[in-house]
């Protein structure tokens, strides 16, 4: 079955340092989505990447989708304490007919930031 | 639009009892997902619906789990003969068919004692 792997599992940084989490899929994806879950909260959608090689930015966050549409990364520049949380990638895989698809999540990367 | 709502927020049950959870998706969303999440893990796919049709059920899901979405609106997830290993957060999410961004509810935290 489809698997989405994410590394690292944990990352602790000093405020102001950069942070990157990586996501890899065992199969080619239709799109990749990124979510953030604060402690005690539920996953909240951040962004969706669809095209091969796509790069999107949201302020200090940069998202990339690999050329083969099997891997992705999220990079945060100059982390702040408000960035604390678990970041999940989620791969969308369509079946051959294109009518059905399933969103499969990675295990996430827990980011903690020391002020 | 009040977002995705789940009920109850917390459920404590004795081993062997049946429990049922409810999810009300965003009204115009055709897709509805159920996930299970344990501490330190990502959401684990359980099942999903498009309108009232259940399109896929995880092979990891035992026959004790069943989900329905009558009339393509709200959905229920039932767990029969609960076991301690069923203790987890059960998350519901909904999305549109074309815009696949998933909106999550607050979840139902199940504790089996």
PDB file of C-alpha atoms in Angstrom:
ATOM      1  CA  UNK A   1       0.000   0.000   0.000  1.00  0.00           C
ATOM      2  CA  UNK A   2       0.917   3.622  -0.280  1.00  0.00           C
ATOM      3  CA  UNK A   3       3.337   4.848   2.353  1.00  0.00           C
ATOM      4  CA  UNK A   4       4.366   8.381   3.200  1.00  0.00           C
ATOM      5  CA  UNK A   5       7.524   8.693   5.231  1.00  0.00           C
ATOM      6  CA  UNK A   6       8.642  11.823   7.007  1.00  0.00           C
ATOM      7  CA  UNK A   7      11.919  12.772   8.685  1.00  0.00           C
ATOM      8  CA  UNK A   8      13.082  13.794  11.169  1.00  0.00           C
ATOM      9  CA  UNK A   9      10.606  12.680  13.804  1.00  0.00           C
ATOM     10  CA  UNK A  10      11.694  15.453  16.172  1.00  0.00           C
ATOM     11  CA  UNK A  11      13.611  18.698  15.757  1.00  0.00           C
ATOM     12  CA  UNK A  12      14.579  21.104  18.498  1.00  0.00           C
ATOM     13  CA  UNK A  13      16.001  24.483  17.478  1.00  0.00           C
ATOM     14  CA  UNK A  14      16.948  27.776  19.010  1.00  0.00           C
ATOM     15  CA  UNK A  15      14.706  30.654  18.054  1.00  0.00           C
ATOM     16  CA  UNK A  16      16.061  32.205  14.891  1.00  0.00           C
ATOM     17  CA  UNK A  17      17.507  28.980  13.489  1.00  0.00           C
ATOM     18  CA  UNK A  18      16.146  27.382  10.349  1.00  0.00           C
ATOM     19  CA  UNK A  19      14.137  24.146  10.208  1.00  0.00           C
ATOM     20  CA  UNK A  20      13.470  21.621   7.462  1.00  0.00           C
ATOM     21  CA  UNK A  21      11.292  18.517   7.334  1.00  0.00           C
ATOM     22  CA  UNK A  22      11.322  16.014   4.478  1.00  0.00           C
ATOM     23  CA  UNK A  23       8.617  13.799   3.069  1.00  0.00           C
ATOM     24  CA  UNK A  24       8.924  10.799   0.752  1.00  0.00           C
ATOM     25  CA  UNK A  25       6.256   8.679  -0.884  1.00  0.00           C
ATOM     26  CA  UNK A  26       6.567   5.138  -2.151  1.00  0.00           C
ATOM     27  CA  UNK A  27       4.348   6.058  -5.120  1.00  0.00           C
ATOM     28  CA  UNK A  28       3.892   9.052  -7.409  1.00  0.00           C
ATOM     29  CA  UNK A  29       1.445  11.510  -5.924  1.00  0.00           C
ATOM     30  CA  UNK A  30      -1.305  13.608  -7.480  1.00  0.00           C
ATOM     31  CA  UNK A  31      -0.528  16.318  -4.976  1.00  0.00           C
ATOM     32  CA  UNK A  32       1.134  16.816  -1.630  1.00  0.00           C
ATOM     33  CA  UNK A  33      -0.390  18.770   1.219  1.00  0.00           C
ATOM     34  CA  UNK A  34       1.144  20.120   4.400  1.00  0.00           C
ATOM     35  CA  UNK A  35      -0.638  20.481   7.724  1.00  0.00           C
ATOM     36  CA  UNK A  36       0.319  21.901  11.113  1.00  0.00           C
ATOM     37  CA  UNK A  37      -0.983  20.539  14.393  1.00  0.00           C
ATOM     38  CA  UNK A  38      -0.462  22.541  17.541  1.00  0.00           C
ATOM     39  CA  UNK A  39      -0.222  20.637  20.844  1.00  0.00           C
ATOM     40  CA  UNK A  40      -3.731  19.589  21.827  1.00  0.00           C
ATOM     41  CA  UNK A  41      -5.167  20.726  18.511  1.00  0.00           C
ATOM     42  CA  UNK A  42      -6.184  19.193  15.230  1.00  0.00           C
ATOM     43  CA  UNK A  43      -4.343  19.302  11.887  1.00  0.00           C
ATOM     44  CA  UNK A  44      -4.780  22.575  10.026  1.00  0.00           C
ATOM     45  CA  UNK A  45      -4.148  22.851   6.299  1.00  0.00           C
ATOM     46  CA  UNK A  46      -1.148  24.954   5.268  1.00  0.00           C
ATOM     47  CA  UNK A  47      -0.673  24.461   1.544  1.00  0.00           C
ATOM     48  CA  UNK A  48      -1.060  22.154  -1.430  1.00  0.00           C
ATOM     49  CA  UNK A  49       1.506  21.489  -4.169  1.00  0.00           C
ATOM     50  CA  UNK A  50       0.365  19.965  -7.450  1.00  0.00           C
ATOM     51  CA  UNK A  51       2.949  20.471 -10.165  1.00  0.00           C
ATOM     52  CA  UNK A  52       6.251  18.688 -10.567  1.00  0.00           C
ATOM     53  CA  UNK A  53       9.074  20.850  -9.178  1.00  0.00           C
ATOM     54  CA  UNK A  54       6.637  23.371  -7.703  1.00  0.00           C
ATOM     55  CA  UNK A  55       7.854  25.802  -5.056  1.00  0.00           C
ATOM     56  CA  UNK A  56       5.535  27.914  -2.925  1.00  0.00           C
ATOM     57  CA  UNK A  57       6.247  30.392  -0.164  1.00  0.00           C
ATOM     58  CA  UNK A  58       4.196  31.596   2.758  1.00  0.00           C
ATOM     59  CA  UNK A  59       6.159  34.302   4.578  1.00  0.00           C
ATOM     60  CA  UNK A  60       8.998  32.368   6.270  1.00  0.00           C
ATOM     61  CA  UNK A  61       7.779  28.961   5.039  1.00  0.00           C
ATOM     62  CA  UNK A  62       8.986  27.463   1.742  1.00  0.00           C
ATOM     63  CA  UNK A  63       7.413  24.326   0.318  1.00  0.00           C
ATOM     64  CA  UNK A  64       8.860  22.231  -2.509  1.00  0.00           C
ATOM     65  CA  UNK A  65       7.492  19.341  -4.544  1.00  0.00           C
ATOM     66  CA  UNK A  66      10.029  17.062  -6.210  1.00  0.00           C
ATOM     67  CA  UNK A  67      10.373  16.592  -9.943  1.00  0.00           C
ATOM     68  CA  UNK A  68       9.158  13.006  -9.721  1.00  0.00           C
ATOM     69  CA  UNK A  69       6.243  14.028  -7.472  1.00  0.00           C
ATOM     70  CA  UNK A  70       7.393  11.562  -4.840  1.00  0.00           C
ATOM     71  CA  UNK A  71       9.087  13.853  -2.345  1.00  0.00           C
ATOM     72  CA  UNK A  72       8.532  17.205  -0.725  1.00  0.00           C
ATOM     73  CA  UNK A  73      10.059  19.484   1.865  1.00  0.00           C
ATOM     74  CA  UNK A  74       9.019  22.272   4.177  1.00  0.00           C
ATOM     75  CA  UNK A  75      11.626  24.817   5.219  1.00  0.00           C
ATOM     76  CA  UNK A  76      11.093  27.462   7.876  1.00  0.00           C
ATOM     77  CA  UNK A  77      13.524  30.374   7.954  1.00  0.00           C
ATOM     78  CA  UNK A  78      14.365  32.020  11.284  1.00  0.00           C
ATOM     79  CA  UNK A  79      11.999  30.016  13.474  1.00  0.00           C
ATOM     80  CA  UNK A  80       9.821  31.718  16.078  1.00  0.00           C
ATOM     81  CA  UNK A  81       8.163  30.264  19.162  1.00  0.00           C
ATOM     82  CA  UNK A  82       4.833  30.456  17.330  1.00  0.00           C
ATOM     83  CA  UNK A  83       6.145  27.839  14.880  1.00  0.00           C
ATOM     84  CA  UNK A  84       6.003  25.144  17.574  1.00  0.00           C
ATOM     85  CA  UNK A  85       3.892  22.151  16.591  1.00  0.00           C
ATOM     86  CA  UNK A  86       3.887  19.005  14.505  1.00  0.00           C
ATOM     87  CA  UNK A  87       4.154  19.387  10.752  1.00  0.00           C
ATOM     88  CA  UNK A  88       2.593  16.662   8.629  1.00  0.00           C
ATOM     89  CA  UNK A  89       2.826  16.013   4.946  1.00  0.00           C
ATOM     90  CA  UNK A  90      -0.081  14.206   3.317  1.00  0.00           C
ATOM     91  CA  UNK A  91       0.058  12.592  -0.095  1.00  0.00           C
ATOM     92  CA  UNK A  92      -2.938  12.407  -2.382  1.00  0.00           C
ATOM     93  CA  UNK A  93      -3.022   9.342  -4.584  1.00  0.00           C
ATOM     94  CA  UNK A  94      -5.637   8.883  -7.292  1.00  0.00           C
ATOM     95  CA  UNK A  95      -6.605   5.468  -8.605  1.00  0.00           C
ATOM     96  CA  UNK A  96      -6.132   4.619 -12.264  1.00  0.00           C
ATOM     97  CA  UNK A  97      -9.630   5.777 -13.109  1.00  0.00           C
ATOM     98  CA  UNK A  98      -9.007   9.124 -11.478  1.00  0.00           C
ATOM     99  CA  UNK A  99     -12.310   9.163  -9.641  1.00  0.00           C
ATOM    100  CA  UNK A 100     -11.164   7.945  -6.245  1.00  0.00           C
ATOM    101  CA  UNK A 101      -8.330   9.211  -4.134  1.00  0.00           C
ATOM    102  CA  UNK A 102      -7.093   8.917  -0.605  1.00  0.00           C
ATOM    103  CA  UNK A 103      -5.112  11.300   1.581  1.00  0.00           C
ATOM    104  CA  UNK A 104      -2.313   9.492   3.419  1.00  0.00           C
ATOM    105  CA  UNK A 105      -0.407  11.252   6.178  1.00  0.00           C
ATOM    106  CA  UNK A 106       3.195  10.953   7.241  1.00  0.00           C
ATOM    107  CA  UNK A 107       4.040  10.517  10.928  1.00  0.00           C
ATOM    108  CA  UNK A 108       4.984  14.160  11.237  1.00  0.00           C
ATOM    109  CA  UNK A 109       7.910  16.165  12.558  1.00  0.00           C
ATOM    110  CA  UNK A 110       7.543  17.687  15.999  1.00  0.00           C
ATOM    111  CA  UNK A 111       9.230  21.096  16.109  1.00  0.00           C
ATOM    112  CA  UNK A 112      10.129  22.685  19.413  1.00  0.00           C
ATOM    113  CA  UNK A 113      11.707  26.127  19.607  1.00  0.00           C
ATOM    114  CA  UNK A 114      13.827  27.352  22.493  1.00  0.00           C
ATOM    115  CA  UNK A 115      13.310  31.105  23.020  1.00  0.00           C
TER     116      UNK A 115
ATOM    117  CA  UNK B   1     -20.185  27.765   8.175  1.00  0.00           C
ATOM    118  CA  UNK B   2     -19.208  26.302  11.527  1.00  0.00           C
ATOM    119  CA  UNK B   3     -16.581  23.935  10.181  1.00  0.00           C
ATOM    120  CA  UNK B   4     -16.381  20.212  10.882  1.00  0.00           C
ATOM    121  CA  UNK B   5     -17.912  19.235  14.202  1.00  0.00           C
ATOM    122  CA  UNK B   6     -17.510  15.987  16.091  1.00  0.00           C
ATOM    123  CA  UNK B   7     -19.447  14.600  18.990  1.00  0.00           C
ATOM    124  CA  UNK B   8     -18.637  13.695  21.669  1.00  0.00           C
ATOM    125  CA  UNK B   9     -15.302  15.390  22.325  1.00  0.00           C
ATOM    126  CA  UNK B  10     -14.366  12.794  24.927  1.00  0.00           C
ATOM    127  CA  UNK B  11     -15.580   9.271  25.606  1.00  0.00           C
ATOM    128  CA  UNK B  12     -14.526   6.923  28.372  1.00  0.00           C
ATOM    129  CA  UNK B  13     -15.856   3.404  28.065  1.00  0.00           C
ATOM    130  CA  UNK B  14     -15.297   0.030  29.586  1.00  0.00           C
ATOM    131  CA  UNK B  15     -13.650  -2.690  27.564  1.00  0.00           C
ATOM    132  CA  UNK B  16     -16.220  -4.690  25.646  1.00  0.00           C
ATOM    133  CA  UNK B  17     -18.737  -1.871  25.291  1.00  0.00           C
ATOM    134  CA  UNK B  18     -19.847  -0.404  21.967  1.00  0.00           C
ATOM    135  CA  UNK B  19     -19.298   3.263  21.160  1.00  0.00           C
ATOM    136  CA  UNK B  20     -20.536   5.505  18.359  1.00  0.00           C
ATOM    137  CA  UNK B  21     -19.083   8.806  17.246  1.00  0.00           C
ATOM    138  CA  UNK B  22     -20.668  11.409  15.018  1.00  0.00           C
ATOM    139  CA  UNK B  23     -19.147  13.778  12.493  1.00  0.00           C
ATOM    140  CA  UNK B  24     -20.909  16.684  10.789  1.00  0.00           C
ATOM    141  CA  UNK B  25     -18.844  17.850   7.817  1.00  0.00           C
ATOM    142  CA  UNK B  26     -18.848  21.250   6.179  1.00  0.00           C
ATOM    143  CA  UNK B  27     -22.159  21.376   4.357  1.00  0.00           C
ATOM    144  CA  UNK B  28     -20.969  21.562   0.744  1.00  0.00           C
ATOM    145  CA  UNK B  29     -18.217  18.958   1.153  1.00  0.00           C
ATOM    146  CA  UNK B  30     -18.769  15.648  -0.631  1.00  0.00           C
ATOM    147  CA  UNK B  31     -15.763  13.855   0.812  1.00  0.00           C
ATOM    148  CA  UNK B  32     -15.589  12.693   4.403  1.00  0.00           C
ATOM    149  CA  UNK B  33     -12.620  10.957   6.010  1.00  0.00           C
ATOM    150  CA  UNK B  34     -12.150   9.151   9.304  1.00  0.00           C
ATOM    151  CA  UNK B  35      -8.655   8.952  10.799  1.00  0.00           C
ATOM    152  CA  UNK B  36      -7.267   7.623  14.045  1.00  0.00           C
ATOM    153  CA  UNK B  37      -4.361   9.323  15.782  1.00  0.00           C
ATOM    154  CA  UNK B  38      -2.299   8.131  18.728  1.00  0.00           C
ATOM    155  CA  UNK B  39       0.297  10.133  20.622  1.00  0.00           C
ATOM    156  CA  UNK B  40       3.318  10.989  18.497  1.00  0.00           C
ATOM    157  CA  UNK B  41       1.853   9.535  15.327  1.00  0.00           C
ATOM    158  CA  UNK B  42       0.291  10.974  12.219  1.00  0.00           C
ATOM    159  CA  UNK B  43      -3.393  10.533  11.390  1.00  0.00           C
ATOM    160  CA  UNK B  44      -3.942   6.906  10.335  1.00  0.00           C
ATOM    161  CA  UNK B  45      -6.472   6.442   7.556  1.00  0.00           C
ATOM    162  CA  UNK B  46      -9.550   4.430   8.512  1.00  0.00           C
ATOM    163  CA  UNK B  47     -12.136   5.018   5.802  1.00  0.00           C
ATOM    164  CA  UNK B  48     -13.620   7.629   3.515  1.00  0.00           C
ATOM    165  CA  UNK B  49     -16.872   8.463   1.783  1.00  0.00           C
ATOM    166  CA  UNK B  50     -17.884  10.363  -1.278  1.00  0.00           C
ATOM    167  CA  UNK B  51     -21.444  11.437  -0.613  1.00  0.00           C
ATOM    168  CA  UNK B  52     -23.084   8.332   0.873  1.00  0.00           C
ATOM    169  CA  UNK B  53     -20.765   5.805  -0.790  1.00  0.00           C
ATOM    170  CA  UNK B  54     -17.984   4.306   1.323  1.00  0.00           C
ATOM    171  CA  UNK B  55     -15.126   4.126  -1.178  1.00  0.00           C
ATOM    172  CA  UNK B  56     -12.378   2.532   0.868  1.00  0.00           C
ATOM    173  CA  UNK B  57     -11.832   0.987   4.248  1.00  0.00           C
ATOM    174  CA  UNK B  58      -8.387   0.418   5.677  1.00  0.00           C
ATOM    175  CA  UNK B  59      -7.263  -3.199   5.744  1.00  0.00           C
ATOM    176  CA  UNK B  60      -5.908  -2.474   9.208  1.00  0.00           C
ATOM    177  CA  UNK B  61      -9.445  -1.936  10.408  1.00  0.00           C
ATOM    178  CA  UNK B  62     -11.011  -4.910  12.076  1.00  0.00           C
ATOM    179  CA  UNK B  63     -14.608  -5.979  11.573  1.00  0.00           C
ATOM    180  CA  UNK B  64     -15.422  -4.327  14.884  1.00  0.00           C
ATOM    181  CA  UNK B  65     -15.276  -0.953  13.150  1.00  0.00           C
ATOM    182  CA  UNK B  66     -18.061   0.256  10.914  1.00  0.00           C
ATOM    183  CA  UNK B  67     -18.883   3.622   9.443  1.00  0.00           C
ATOM    184  CA  UNK B  68     -21.929   5.016   7.722  1.00  0.00           C
ATOM    185  CA  UNK B  69     -22.884   8.214   5.996  1.00  0.00           C
ATOM    186  CA  UNK B  70     -26.610   8.040   5.340  1.00  0.00           C
ATOM    187  CA  UNK B  71     -27.883  10.620   2.852  1.00  0.00           C
ATOM    188  CA  UNK B  72     -24.345  11.855   2.320  1.00  0.00           C
ATOM    189  CA  UNK B  73     -24.459  14.306   5.190  1.00  0.00           C
ATOM    190  CA  UNK B  74     -23.270  13.424   8.691  1.00  0.00           C
ATOM    191  CA  UNK B  75     -21.297  10.258   9.372  1.00  0.00           C
ATOM    192  CA  UNK B  76     -21.083   7.842  12.277  1.00  0.00           C
ATOM    193  CA  UNK B  77     -18.209   5.601  13.298  1.00  0.00           C
ATOM    194  CA  UNK B  78     -19.086   2.662  15.526  1.00  0.00           C
ATOM    195  CA  UNK B  79     -16.629   0.489  17.398  1.00  0.00           C
ATOM    196  CA  UNK B  80     -18.051  -2.740  18.778  1.00  0.00           C
ATOM    197  CA  UNK B  81     -16.582  -4.668  21.716  1.00  0.00           C
ATOM    198  CA  UNK B  82     -13.991  -2.007  22.417  1.00  0.00           C
ATOM    199  CA  UNK B  83     -10.462  -3.005  23.401  1.00  0.00           C
ATOM    200  CA  UNK B  84      -7.799  -1.018  25.215  1.00  0.00           C
ATOM    201  CA  UNK B  85      -5.871  -0.725  21.956  1.00  0.00           C
ATOM    202  CA  UNK B  86      -8.751   1.282  20.510  1.00  0.00           C
ATOM    203  CA  UNK B  87      -7.878   4.190  22.801  1.00  0.00           C
ATOM    204  CA  UNK B  88      -6.960   7.067  20.511  1.00  0.00           C
ATOM    205  CA  UNK B  89      -8.133  10.343  19.033  1.00  0.00           C
ATOM    206  CA  UNK B  90     -10.630   9.764  16.230  1.00  0.00           C
ATOM    207  CA  UNK B  91     -10.512  12.560  13.689  1.00  0.00           C
ATOM    208  CA  UNK B  92     -13.021  13.373  11.001  1.00  0.00           C
ATOM    209  CA  UNK B  93     -12.174  15.542   8.005  1.00  0.00           C
ATOM    210  CA  UNK B  94     -14.110  16.730   4.996  1.00  0.00           C
ATOM    211  CA  UNK B  95     -13.209  18.156   1.631  1.00  0.00           C
ATOM    212  CA  UNK B  96     -14.656  18.968  -1.726  1.00  0.00           C
ATOM    213  CA  UNK B  97     -14.076  16.606  -4.626  1.00  0.00           C
ATOM    214  CA  UNK B  98     -12.083  19.072  -6.735  1.00  0.00           C
ATOM    215  CA  UNK B  99     -10.421  21.073  -3.980  1.00  0.00           C
ATOM    216  CA  UNK B 100      -8.825  18.330  -1.926  1.00  0.00           C
ATOM    217  CA  UNK B 101      -7.825  20.450   1.070  1.00  0.00           C
ATOM    218  CA  UNK B 102      -9.088  18.606   4.151  1.00  0.00           C
ATOM    219  CA  UNK B 103     -10.727  20.401   7.050  1.00  0.00           C
ATOM    220  CA  UNK B 104     -10.493  18.549  10.339  1.00  0.00           C
ATOM    221  CA  UNK B 105     -12.832  18.479  13.286  1.00  0.00           C
ATOM    222  CA  UNK B 106     -11.612  18.740  16.862  1.00  0.00           C
ATOM    223  CA  UNK B 107     -11.705  14.975  17.218  1.00  0.00           C
ATOM    224  CA  UNK B 108     -13.204  12.524  19.697  1.00  0.00           C
ATOM    225  CA  UNK B 109     -10.788  11.230  22.297  1.00  0.00           C
ATOM    226  CA  UNK B 110     -11.659   7.645  23.234  1.00  0.00           C
ATOM    227  CA  UNK B 111     -10.315   6.040  26.386  1.00  0.00           C
ATOM    228  CA  UNK B 112     -11.053   2.350  26.929  1.00  0.00           C
ATOM    229  CA  UNK B 113     -10.578   1.244  30.532  1.00  0.00           C
TER     230      UNK B 113
END
